[in-house]
Amino acid sequence: MPWWNEELTTLHKKALALRPRYQRTTNDADLKQQRRLRYQESNRTRQAKLWEDIKILKGLLYWDSSNPWNSVYRYGAGKTRGALTLSTLKANTNTHTANIQSTLNQLMDYFIPEDMESSDGAYHKTARQLITEPMHTANDIPFTQQEVQAALKKFDSRKAPGDALTSEILLQVSRSFSTLFTEVYNECLHRGHFPQQWKRSIIHPEVKRGKEGLSEVRKYRQISLINTGGKLLEKLLINRINHYLHTNRLPNRNQHGFIPQNSTVEAAMAMKQYVLSHMQQRNYVIMVRLDVQGAFDAARWPSILCNLRALNYPRNLYNLARSYFSERVEILHTNTYRTERKVTAGCPQGSCCGPGFWNVLYNDLLNMKYSSHTKIIAFAILP
């Protein structure tokens, strides 16, 4: 058969050799049981490999020539991945996790940093108090039906949702009941309320490429599977926030991350121009690169909300953002173990709001007054 290969031949011969061995064992019941289990395990491995190769072949046979980046490309480039198996991890004390539950806890400690009020300084205490006070700006206009459907159409239907409702299902519902569907999201905007069920996300850990052999927790990166209905509300919210930001020309021009029609290329060109201008004047130039690790995970909610207040955002957008940053829960589970953790900082990896809120947070840093010989250039590199 076209899917048969050398590895399958080896597995097949091994299973054929183990079967008569256990069948001919008649004098020792315990030994026969051991040999029977070995044969069954070998046969399961053979069958699993067989069906894996058949599925890959089917994917190659149904190749769509209009899409060069489909399963054919991924298989040829070695980018196909199997199911994740969590292994023991090295803890901070140079010991290793002893069971799957301690491994899950180690992952949650790494993925979800805590923002504890007990560690607040004077500035952070003031920020927490300030965000509880009401806003007195005008409200933004309600969402339109066209706006909701346009946001839904931009979702990738191939991405796994946090629940059974995919973007395609919601798009069909929005077309059939456009007025009612839009009214649900406008009610969230009017009340400044982000529903609790939409603030629960499932963490899917992935091993970073090239770090498969490590035992440290840093070999994993997280992807959050978010409820599609909540992801749509995130998209509508951050679109309005970005529209206000760019319409009023509020972003610092040295911010090149998550800005439309901008990228790391523009950041590199701005740096080059600055360096060349000083070299022509025979000046010394010192470059310092600051990499913010776990940027989305550690962003402080009170600081983001304080910046929204300082920029005089519409009241209903601010209230919806404040509700978004409250009582969030991340869930990590395997087949038999499950753990939940309350989130107190950051945005879920893969969320729609993360990049926009990051720009709101760091805009203040770029607007600070530095010496005339200092220039800060900000850019973003996604993992």
Short mmCIF file of C-alpha atoms in Angstrom, two decimals:
data_model
loop_
_atom_site.label_atom_id
_atom_site.label_comp_id
_atom_site.label_asym_id
_atom_site.label_seq_id
_atom_site.Cartn_x
_atom_site.Cartn_y
_atom_site.Cartn_z
CA MET A 1 0.00 0.00 0.00
CA PRO A 2 1.26 3.56 -0.69
CA TRP A 3 1.37 4.51 3.00
CA TRP A 4 3.49 1.48 4.02
CA ASN A 5 7.07 2.24 5.06
CA GLU A 6 10.05 0.71 6.85
CA GLU A 7 8.92 1.78 10.31
CA LEU A 8 5.53 0.08 9.82
CA THR A 9 7.31 -3.09 8.66
CA THR A 10 9.35 -3.18 11.88
CA LEU A 11 6.29 -2.61 14.08
CA HIS A 12 4.31 -5.23 12.17
CA LYS A 13 7.04 -7.90 12.52
CA LYS A 14 7.39 -7.17 16.25
CA ALA A 15 3.64 -7.59 16.82
CA LEU A 16 3.61 -10.85 14.82
CA ALA A 17 6.47 -12.24 16.90
CA LEU A 18 4.93 -11.34 20.27
CA ARG A 19 1.51 -12.86 19.55
CA PRO A 20 2.48 -16.59 19.30
CA ARG A 21 4.87 -16.14 22.22
CA TYR A 22 2.05 -15.37 24.65
CA GLN A 23 -0.34 -17.88 23.02
CA ARG A 24 2.13 -20.76 23.53
CA THR A 25 2.73 -19.94 27.18
CA THR A 26 0.55 -22.46 29.04
CA ASN A 27 2.41 -23.46 32.21
CA ASP A 28 2.74 -20.00 33.86
CA ALA A 29 -0.41 -17.83 34.06
CA ASP A 30 1.44 -14.71 35.26
CA LEU A 31 4.03 -14.93 32.48
CA LYS A 32 1.29 -15.45 29.89
CA GLN A 33 -0.51 -12.34 31.12
CA GLN A 34 2.70 -10.28 30.92
CA ARG A 35 3.38 -11.46 27.36
CA ARG A 36 -0.24 -10.81 26.39
CA LEU A 37 -0.01 -7.21 27.61
CA ARG A 38 3.27 -6.71 25.70
CA TYR A 39 1.65 -7.96 22.50
CA GLN A 40 -1.41 -5.73 22.95
CA GLU A 41 0.75 -2.66 23.56
CA SER A 42 2.87 -3.46 20.48
CA ASN A 43 -0.25 -3.98 18.35
CA ARG A 44 -1.75 -0.66 19.51
CA THR A 45 1.47 1.15 18.59
CA ARG A 46 1.43 -0.45 15.13
CA GLN A 47 -2.21 0.50 14.52
CA ALA A 48 -1.70 4.08 15.72
CA LYS A 49 1.24 4.56 13.34
CA LEU A 50 -0.71 2.96 10.50
CA TRP A 51 -3.69 5.31 10.85
CA GLU A 52 -1.40 8.32 11.30
CA ASP A 53 0.28 7.60 7.94
CA ILE A 54 -3.07 7.01 6.24
CA LYS A 55 -4.39 10.37 7.48
CA ILE A 56 -1.25 12.15 6.26
CA LEU A 57 -1.61 10.50 2.84
CA LYS A 58 -5.25 11.57 2.61
CA GLY A 59 -4.24 15.14 3.39
CA LEU A 60 -1.69 15.02 0.58
CA LEU A 61 -4.16 13.53 -1.90
CA TYR A 62 -6.70 16.30 -1.28
CA TRP A 63 -4.16 19.05 -1.85
CA ASP A 64 -5.57 22.40 -2.87
CA SER A 65 -3.18 23.93 -5.40
CA SER A 66 -4.56 27.43 -4.67
CA ASN A 67 -3.14 27.28 -1.13
CA PRO A 68 0.62 26.56 -1.04
CA TRP A 69 0.74 26.68 2.79
CA ASN A 70 -1.62 23.79 3.56
CA SER A 71 -0.87 20.30 4.90
CA VAL A 72 1.55 19.50 2.06
CA TYR A 73 3.80 22.42 3.01
CA ARG A 74 3.57 21.70 6.76
CA TYR A 75 4.36 18.02 6.26
CA GLY A 76 7.30 18.72 3.95
CA ALA A 77 8.70 21.41 6.24
CA GLY A 78 8.40 19.19 9.32
CA LYS A 79 5.92 21.52 10.99
CA THR A 80 3.28 18.92 11.79
CA ARG A 81 2.96 18.32 15.52
CA GLY A 82 1.54 15.47 17.52
CA ALA A 83 -0.43 15.61 20.75
CA LEU A 84 1.34 17.32 23.65
CA THR A 85 2.56 15.11 26.48
CA LEU A 86 3.45 16.98 29.67
CA SER A 87 6.68 15.81 31.27
CA THR A 88 8.30 16.39 34.64
CA LEU A 89 9.69 19.91 35.08
CA LYS A 90 12.55 21.38 37.03
CA ALA A 91 11.39 23.58 39.91
CA ASN A 92 13.13 26.71 41.22
CA THR A 93 14.76 24.73 44.03
CA ASN A 94 16.57 22.44 41.54
CA THR A 95 14.11 19.66 42.29
CA HIS A 96 11.68 18.12 39.80
CA THR A 97 7.90 17.91 39.86
CA ALA A 98 6.79 14.54 41.22
CA ASN A 99 3.39 14.15 39.52
CA ILE A 100 1.12 15.65 36.89
CA GLN A 101 -0.66 17.93 39.37
CA SER A 102 2.60 19.56 40.51
CA THR A 103 3.60 19.94 36.85
CA LEU A 104 0.34 21.75 36.11
CA ASN A 105 0.86 24.04 39.12
CA GLN A 106 4.40 24.81 37.93
CA LEU A 107 3.05 25.75 34.50
CA MET A 108 0.33 27.97 35.98
CA ASP A 109 2.89 29.80 38.16
CA TYR A 110 4.93 30.49 35.02
CA PHE A 111 2.04 31.46 32.73
CA ILE A 112 0.05 33.59 35.20
CA PRO A 113 2.12 36.08 37.25
CA GLU A 114 0.31 37.62 40.21
CA ASP A 115 -0.25 41.34 40.76
CA MET A 116 -0.65 41.48 44.54
CA GLU A 117 -2.00 44.59 46.24
CA SER A 118 0.24 43.88 49.24
CA SER A 119 3.30 44.67 47.09
CA ASP A 120 1.93 48.01 45.81
CA GLY A 121 3.96 51.14 46.21
CA ALA A 122 2.48 54.61 46.59
CA TYR A 123 1.96 55.08 42.84
CA HIS A 124 0.20 51.75 42.37
CA LYS A 125 -2.03 52.31 45.39
CA THR A 126 -3.10 55.65 43.93
CA ALA A 127 -3.76 53.99 40.55
CA ARG A 128 -5.99 51.31 42.09
CA GLN A 129 -8.00 53.97 43.89
CA LEU A 130 -8.29 56.19 40.80
CA ILE A 131 -9.75 53.52 38.51
CA THR A 132 -12.72 52.98 40.84
CA GLU A 133 -13.87 56.58 40.40
CA PRO A 134 -16.54 57.26 37.71
CA MET A 135 -15.63 58.72 34.33
CA HIS A 136 -17.38 61.91 33.22
CA THR A 137 -16.66 61.79 29.49
CA ALA A 138 -19.36 61.25 26.83
CA ASN A 139 -20.39 57.77 25.70
CA ASP A 140 -19.31 56.30 22.38
CA ILE A 141 -22.00 55.43 19.80
CA PRO A 142 -23.51 51.89 19.78
CA PHE A 143 -22.10 49.09 17.63
CA THR A 144 -23.67 48.76 14.19
CA GLN A 145 -24.75 45.51 12.51
CA GLN A 146 -22.18 46.04 9.76
CA GLU A 147 -19.47 46.60 12.37
CA VAL A 148 -20.28 43.35 14.18
CA GLN A 149 -20.38 41.26 11.01
CA ALA A 150 -17.17 42.82 9.67
CA ALA A 151 -15.37 41.88 12.90
CA LEU A 152 -16.70 38.31 12.70
CA LYS A 153 -15.58 37.89 9.09
CA LYS A 154 -11.98 38.61 10.08
CA PHE A 155 -11.86 35.60 12.43
CA ASP A 156 -10.01 32.53 11.17
CA SER A 157 -12.53 29.68 11.19
CA ARG A 158 -9.69 27.12 11.34
CA LYS A 159 -8.58 28.23 14.80
CA ALA A 160 -9.86 26.24 17.76
CA PRO A 161 -12.51 28.08 19.82
CA GLY A 162 -12.78 27.99 23.59
CA ASP A 163 -16.19 26.34 23.27
CA ALA A 164 -18.34 24.59 20.65
CA LEU A 165 -19.42 27.84 18.96
CA THR A 166 -17.14 28.68 16.04
CA SER A 167 -16.94 32.00 14.22
CA GLU A 168 -18.79 30.48 11.24
CA ILE A 169 -21.76 29.58 13.46
CA LEU A 170 -21.87 33.05 15.00
CA LEU A 171 -21.62 34.64 11.56
CA GLN A 172 -24.67 32.69 10.36
CA VAL A 173 -26.57 33.66 13.53
CA SER A 174 -25.65 37.32 13.08
CA ARG A 175 -26.97 37.23 9.50
CA SER A 176 -30.23 35.52 10.45
CA PHE A 177 -30.92 37.60 13.61
CA SER A 178 -28.80 40.67 12.92
CA THR A 179 -30.80 43.11 15.07
CA LEU A 180 -31.06 40.84 18.12
CA PHE A 181 -27.45 39.68 17.83
CA THR A 182 -26.10 43.24 17.66
CA GLU A 183 -28.33 44.30 20.55
CA VAL A 184 -26.65 41.75 22.84
CA TYR A 185 -23.28 43.42 22.31
CA ASN A 186 -24.71 46.92 22.54
CA GLU A 187 -26.24 46.00 25.90
CA CYS A 188 -22.77 44.94 27.12
CA LEU A 189 -21.42 48.32 25.92
CA HIS A 190 -24.28 50.26 27.50
CA ARG A 191 -23.92 48.55 30.88
CA GLY A 192 -20.12 48.44 30.77
CA HIS A 193 -20.31 44.72 31.53
CA PHE A 194 -18.14 41.94 30.11
CA PRO A 195 -20.03 38.66 30.84
CA GLN A 196 -18.30 36.34 33.30
CA GLN A 197 -18.53 33.26 31.06
CA TRP A 198 -16.58 35.12 28.36
CA LYS A 199 -13.74 35.79 30.79
CA ARG A 200 -12.84 32.11 31.18
CA SER A 201 -10.16 30.81 28.82
CA ILE A 202 -8.42 27.46 28.39
CA ILE A 203 -4.61 27.38 28.31
CA HIS A 204 -3.01 25.18 25.68
CA PRO A 205 0.76 24.86 26.32
CA GLU A 206 3.02 24.36 23.30
CA VAL A 207 6.69 23.41 23.28
CA LYS A 208 8.83 26.11 21.67
CA ARG A 209 10.66 24.95 18.59
CA GLY A 210 14.22 23.88 19.37
CA LYS A 211 13.58 23.50 23.12
CA GLU A 212 12.00 20.03 23.12
CA GLY A 213 14.81 18.51 25.19
CA LEU A 214 14.72 21.03 28.05
CA SER A 215 13.18 20.25 31.43
CA GLU A 216 12.62 23.90 32.44
CA VAL A 217 9.14 25.39 32.34
CA ARG A 218 10.36 28.11 29.96
CA LYS A 219 10.35 25.57 27.12
CA TYR A 220 6.57 26.05 26.94
CA ARG A 221 4.58 28.95 25.59
CA GLN A 222 0.88 29.34 26.16
CA ILE A 223 -2.00 29.83 23.76
CA SER A 224 -5.36 30.74 25.25
CA LEU A 225 -8.51 29.28 23.72
CA ILE A 226 -11.13 31.97 24.21
CA ASN A 227 -14.90 31.77 23.91
CA THR A 228 -15.74 33.04 20.41
CA GLY A 229 -18.60 35.21 21.63
CA GLY A 230 -16.26 36.90 24.11
CA LYS A 231 -13.53 37.20 21.50
CA LEU A 232 -15.97 39.13 19.30
CA LEU A 233 -16.73 41.55 22.14
CA GLU A 234 -12.97 41.97 22.66
CA LYS A 235 -12.56 42.75 18.96
CA LEU A 236 -15.36 45.32 18.97
CA LEU A 237 -13.94 46.97 22.10
CA ILE A 238 -10.33 47.18 20.93
CA ASN A 239 -11.38 48.39 17.47
CA ARG A 240 -13.14 51.34 19.11
CA ILE A 241 -10.20 51.99 21.43
CA ASN A 242 -7.72 51.95 18.52
CA HIS A 243 -10.02 54.15 16.42
CA TYR A 244 -10.11 56.77 19.18
CA LEU A 245 -6.34 56.47 19.63
CA HIS A 246 -5.47 56.98 15.95
CA THR A 247 -8.22 59.47 15.11
CA ASN A 248 -6.93 61.80 17.81
CA ARG A 249 -3.30 61.08 16.82
CA LEU A 250 -2.41 59.97 20.32
CA PRO A 251 0.19 57.21 19.65
CA ASN A 252 3.80 58.32 19.97
CA ARG A 253 5.44 58.33 16.54
CA ASN A 254 8.32 56.24 17.92
CA GLN A 255 5.92 53.35 18.57
CA HIS A 256 6.26 50.84 15.72
CA GLY A 257 4.63 47.83 17.38
CA PHE A 258 1.02 46.87 16.57
CA ILE A 259 0.54 50.03 14.49
CA PRO A 260 -1.22 49.81 11.08
CA GLN A 261 1.12 50.21 8.09
CA ASN A 262 4.12 49.95 10.42
CA SER A 263 6.56 47.20 11.34
CA THR A 264 10.04 46.39 12.62
CA VAL A 265 11.40 47.51 9.23
CA GLU A 266 10.31 51.10 9.94
CA ALA A 267 11.77 50.81 13.46
CA ALA A 268 15.13 49.67 12.03
CA MET A 269 15.13 52.49 9.47
CA ALA A 270 14.36 55.08 12.17
CA MET A 271 17.25 53.74 14.26
CA LYS A 272 19.59 53.78 11.25
CA GLN A 273 18.69 57.37 10.41
CA TYR A 274 19.29 58.50 14.00
CA VAL A 275 22.66 56.73 14.21
CA LEU A 276 23.89 58.07 10.84
CA SER A 277 22.95 61.64 11.71
CA HIS A 278 25.09 61.52 14.87
CA MET A 279 27.95 59.70 13.19
CA GLN A 280 28.14 62.50 10.62
CA GLN A 281 28.60 64.89 13.55
CA ARG A 282 31.38 62.62 14.89
CA ASN A 283 29.40 61.79 18.01
CA TYR A 284 29.48 58.54 19.92
CA VAL A 285 26.31 56.44 19.80
CA ILE A 286 25.38 53.89 22.47
CA MET A 287 22.55 51.49 21.75
CA VAL A 288 20.69 49.67 24.54
CA ARG A 289 18.12 46.98 23.75
CA LEU A 290 15.46 46.22 26.37
CA ASP A 291 13.44 43.03 25.87
CA VAL A 292 10.25 42.88 27.94
CA GLN A 293 9.75 39.18 28.73
CA GLY A 294 6.17 37.96 29.03
CA ALA A 295 4.93 41.38 27.99
CA PHE A 296 1.23 40.53 27.68
CA ASP A 297 1.26 38.32 30.80
CA ALA A 298 2.64 40.95 33.17
CA ALA A 299 0.83 44.11 32.00
CA ARG A 300 -0.74 45.77 35.05
CA TRP A 301 -4.47 46.40 34.73
CA PRO A 302 -4.63 49.56 36.89
CA SER A 303 -1.88 51.19 34.78
CA ILE A 304 -3.75 50.45 31.53
CA LEU A 305 -7.02 51.82 32.93
CA CYS A 306 -5.28 54.93 34.31
CA ASN A 307 -3.87 55.63 30.85
CA LEU A 308 -7.35 55.24 29.34
CA ARG A 309 -8.60 57.82 31.86
CA ALA A 310 -5.71 60.18 31.09
CA LEU A 311 -6.53 60.00 27.37
CA ASN A 312 -10.20 60.86 28.09
CA TYR A 313 -11.68 57.77 26.49
CA PRO A 314 -15.50 57.55 26.17
CA ARG A 315 -17.15 56.47 29.40
CA ASN A 316 -18.81 53.29 28.13
CA LEU A 317 -15.57 52.03 26.52
CA TYR A 318 -13.70 52.63 29.76
CA ASN A 319 -16.34 50.84 31.85
CA LEU A 320 -16.33 47.86 29.48
CA ALA A 321 -12.53 47.69 29.65
CA ARG A 322 -12.65 47.86 33.45
CA SER A 323 -15.12 44.96 33.49
CA TYR A 324 -12.87 43.03 31.10
CA PHE A 325 -10.02 43.42 33.61
CA SER A 326 -11.82 41.75 36.51
CA GLU A 327 -12.49 38.21 37.73
CA ARG A 328 -10.70 36.57 34.81
CA VAL A 329 -9.97 32.83 35.08
CA GLU A 330 -7.50 30.63 33.17
CA ILE A 331 -7.97 26.84 33.05
CA LEU A 332 -5.32 24.20 32.40
CA HIS A 333 -6.25 20.54 32.26
CA THR A 334 -5.25 17.12 30.98
CA ASN A 335 -7.41 14.03 30.62
CA THR A 336 -7.62 13.44 34.37
CA TYR A 337 -6.37 16.60 36.11
CA ARG A 338 -7.70 20.14 36.02
CA THR A 339 -6.58 23.34 37.67
CA GLU A 340 -7.99 26.88 37.59
CA ARG A 341 -6.22 30.09 38.46
CA LYS A 342 -7.58 33.59 39.00
CA VAL A 343 -5.86 36.11 36.73
CA THR A 344 -4.79 39.48 38.15
CA ALA A 345 -2.63 40.90 35.34
CA GLY A 346 -2.05 40.74 31.61
CA CYS A 347 -4.12 39.68 28.60
CA PRO A 348 -4.58 36.12 27.35
CA GLN A 349 -2.13 35.07 24.65
CA GLY A 350 -4.06 35.10 21.40
CA SER A 351 -6.64 37.63 22.58
CA CYS A 352 -7.76 40.50 20.37
CA CYS A 353 -7.21 43.11 23.09
CA GLY A 354 -3.59 42.35 24.01
CA PRO A 355 -1.72 44.39 21.36
CA GLY A 356 -4.04 47.40 21.61
CA PHE A 357 -3.90 47.58 25.41
CA TRP A 358 -0.12 47.14 25.25
CA ASN A 359 0.17 50.29 23.13
CA VAL A 360 -2.07 52.19 25.55
CA LEU A 361 0.13 51.08 28.45
CA TYR A 362 3.50 51.92 26.86
CA ASN A 363 2.44 55.16 25.19
CA ASP A 364 3.05 56.93 28.50
CA LEU A 365 6.63 55.65 28.64
CA LEU A 366 7.40 56.93 25.15
CA ASN A 367 5.90 60.35 25.95
CA MET A 368 8.22 60.92 28.90
CA LYS A 369 10.70 63.79 28.55
CA TYR A 370 14.23 62.57 27.93
CA SER A 371 17.41 64.43 27.18
CA SER A 372 17.82 65.85 23.69
CA HIS A 373 20.44 63.18 22.90
CA THR A 374 18.14 60.26 23.79
CA LYS A 375 15.75 58.51 21.45
CA ILE A 376 13.47 55.56 22.30
CA ILE A 377 12.19 53.34 19.50
CA ALA A 378 9.60 50.69 20.38
CA PHE A 379 8.75 47.67 18.27
CA ALA A 380 7.22 44.23 18.74
CA ILE A 381 8.33 40.75 17.72
CA LEU A 382 5.72 38.03 18.09
CA PRO A 383 6.87 34.52 19.15
#
